[in-house]
Amino acid sequence: LEIEERGVLHFQFTDGYSLHCAVFLARDFAGKPVETAEATPMWFEMAAIPYEEMWADDRHWLPQMLAGGRFTAWFEFDGETMLSKDVRWLGE
């Protein structure tokens, strides 16, 4: 498998919870994806990714990351409501 690290996400929630995530891109895979408490694996054509059903931040980094971009991003949330965003594309 070829896996590339493409980005870093920083989340801050108004209740004090924070989260730091690394984003990887894999062009192929082996095995069978399994459902977890956090997500149910689903496949979509690139043009049909259902951003309206995803977290509000995803539409701000996922399309450009899939197109080859590398980034660092910071988001602030109050529950599921995004309050602020700062996405910085590396090399731009």
mmCIF file of C-alpha atoms in Angstrom:
data_model
loop_
_atom_site.group_PDB
_atom_site.id
_atom_site.type_symbol
_atom_site.label_atom_id
_atom_site.label_comp_id
_atom_site.label_asym_id
_atom_site.label_seq_id
_atom_site.Cartn_x
_atom_site.Cartn_y
_atom_site.Cartn_z
ATOM 1 C CA LEU A 1 0.000 0.000 0.000
ATOM 2 C CA GLU A 2 1.148 3.492 -0.798
ATOM 3 C CA ILE A 3 0.031 5.943 1.889
ATOM 4 C CA GLU A 4 0.793 9.682 1.849
ATOM 5 C CA GLU A 5 0.364 12.073 4.751
ATOM 6 C CA ARG A 6 -1.499 15.049 3.267
ATOM 7 C CA GLY A 7 -2.641 17.194 6.150
ATOM 8 C CA VAL A 8 -3.094 18.014 9.788
ATOM 9 C CA LEU A 9 -6.395 18.992 11.383
ATOM 10 C CA HIS A 10 -6.691 20.833 14.687
ATOM 11 C CA PHE A 11 -10.134 21.012 16.291
ATOM 12 C CA GLN A 12 -11.109 23.096 19.293
ATOM 13 C CA PHE A 13 -14.567 22.773 20.819
ATOM 14 C CA THR A 14 -16.163 25.409 23.037
ATOM 15 C CA ASP A 15 -16.603 22.845 25.823
ATOM 16 C CA GLY A 16 -12.790 22.589 26.084
ATOM 17 C CA TYR A 17 -12.347 19.353 24.131
ATOM 18 C CA SER A 18 -9.638 19.481 21.472
ATOM 19 C CA LEU A 19 -8.519 17.043 18.823
ATOM 20 C CA HIS A 20 -5.460 16.780 16.570
ATOM 21 C CA CYS A 21 -5.692 14.507 13.494
ATOM 22 C CA ALA A 22 -3.337 13.494 10.713
ATOM 23 C CA VAL A 23 -4.923 13.029 7.269
ATOM 24 C CA PHE A 24 -3.590 10.314 4.970
ATOM 25 C CA LEU A 25 -4.393 9.463 1.361
ATOM 26 C CA ALA A 26 -4.286 5.872 0.126
ATOM 27 C CA ARG A 27 -4.827 5.077 -3.536
ATOM 28 C CA ASP A 28 -5.491 1.385 -2.982
ATOM 29 C CA PHE A 29 -6.278 -0.911 -0.094
ATOM 30 C CA ALA A 30 -6.320 -4.514 1.008
ATOM 31 C CA GLY A 31 -8.938 -6.129 3.190
ATOM 32 C CA LYS A 32 -12.517 -5.225 3.956
ATOM 33 C CA PRO A 33 -13.474 -1.861 5.520
ATOM 34 C CA VAL A 34 -15.407 -2.298 8.778
ATOM 35 C CA GLU A 35 -17.901 -0.071 10.536
ATOM 36 C CA THR A 36 -16.796 1.615 13.763
ATOM 37 C CA ALA A 37 -18.626 3.691 16.382
ATOM 38 C CA GLU A 38 -17.403 6.789 14.521
ATOM 39 C CA ALA A 39 -18.073 5.902 10.887
ATOM 40 C CA THR A 40 -19.660 3.527 8.425
ATOM 41 C CA PRO A 41 -17.380 3.016 5.393
ATOM 42 C CA MET A 42 -19.005 4.011 2.101
ATOM 43 C CA TRP A 43 -17.673 4.483 -1.425
ATOM 44 C CA PHE A 44 -18.602 7.427 -3.638
ATOM 45 C CA GLU A 45 -17.614 8.761 -7.019
ATOM 46 C CA MET A 46 -15.484 11.891 -6.529
ATOM 47 C CA ALA A 47 -18.224 14.138 -7.946
ATOM 48 C CA ALA A 48 -20.824 12.600 -5.622
ATOM 49 C CA ILE A 49 -19.121 12.946 -2.224
ATOM 50 C CA PRO A 50 -22.005 13.898 0.132
ATOM 51 C CA TYR A 51 -20.451 16.915 1.861
ATOM 52 C CA GLU A 52 -23.883 17.981 3.163
ATOM 53 C CA GLU A 53 -23.945 14.811 5.304
ATOM 54 C CA MET A 54 -20.416 15.288 6.647
ATOM 55 C CA TRP A 55 -18.851 17.563 9.264
ATOM 56 C CA ALA A 56 -18.870 21.219 8.142
ATOM 57 C CA ASP A 57 -15.061 21.393 7.962
ATOM 58 C CA ASP A 58 -14.708 18.584 5.403
ATOM 59 C CA ARG A 59 -15.785 20.715 2.427
ATOM 60 C CA HIS A 60 -12.982 23.185 3.243
ATOM 61 C CA TRP A 61 -10.088 20.732 2.920
ATOM 62 C CA LEU A 62 -11.160 17.395 1.410
ATOM 63 C CA PRO A 63 -11.685 18.454 -2.250
ATOM 64 C CA GLN A 64 -8.287 20.152 -2.559
ATOM 65 C CA MET A 65 -6.566 17.360 -0.627
ATOM 66 C CA LEU A 66 -8.026 14.788 -3.039
ATOM 67 C CA ALA A 67 -6.739 16.958 -5.910
ATOM 68 C CA GLY A 68 -3.180 16.746 -4.556
ATOM 69 C CA GLY A 69 -2.950 19.523 -1.961
ATOM 70 C CA ARG A 70 -1.205 19.401 1.407
ATOM 71 C CA PHE A 71 -2.487 21.484 4.286
ATOM 72 C CA THR A 72 -2.694 22.399 7.946
ATOM 73 C CA ALA A 73 -6.071 23.507 9.280
ATOM 74 C CA TRP A 74 -7.645 24.803 12.472
ATOM 75 C CA PHE A 75 -11.364 24.688 13.208
ATOM 76 C CA GLU A 76 -13.458 25.814 16.153
ATOM 77 C CA PHE A 77 -16.793 24.127 16.844
ATOM 78 C CA ASP A 78 -19.666 24.569 19.251
ATOM 79 C CA GLY A 79 -21.126 21.076 19.176
ATOM 80 C CA GLU A 80 -21.607 20.371 15.460
ATOM 81 C CA THR A 81 -21.665 24.058 14.496
ATOM 82 C CA MET A 82 -18.433 25.357 12.963
ATOM 83 C CA LEU A 83 -17.560 28.779 14.372
ATOM 84 C CA SER A 84 -14.268 29.466 12.592
ATOM 85 C CA LYS A 85 -11.815 27.974 10.105
ATOM 86 C CA ASP A 86 -8.251 28.584 9.003
ATOM 87 C CA VAL A 87 -6.969 26.292 6.237
ATOM 88 C CA ARG A 88 -3.406 26.853 5.015
ATOM 89 C CA TRP A 89 -2.299 25.087 1.865
ATOM 90 C CA LEU A 90 1.375 24.176 1.863
ATOM 91 C CA GLY A 91 3.292 25.354 -1.150
ATOM 92 C CA GLU A 92 0.822 28.141 -1.951
#
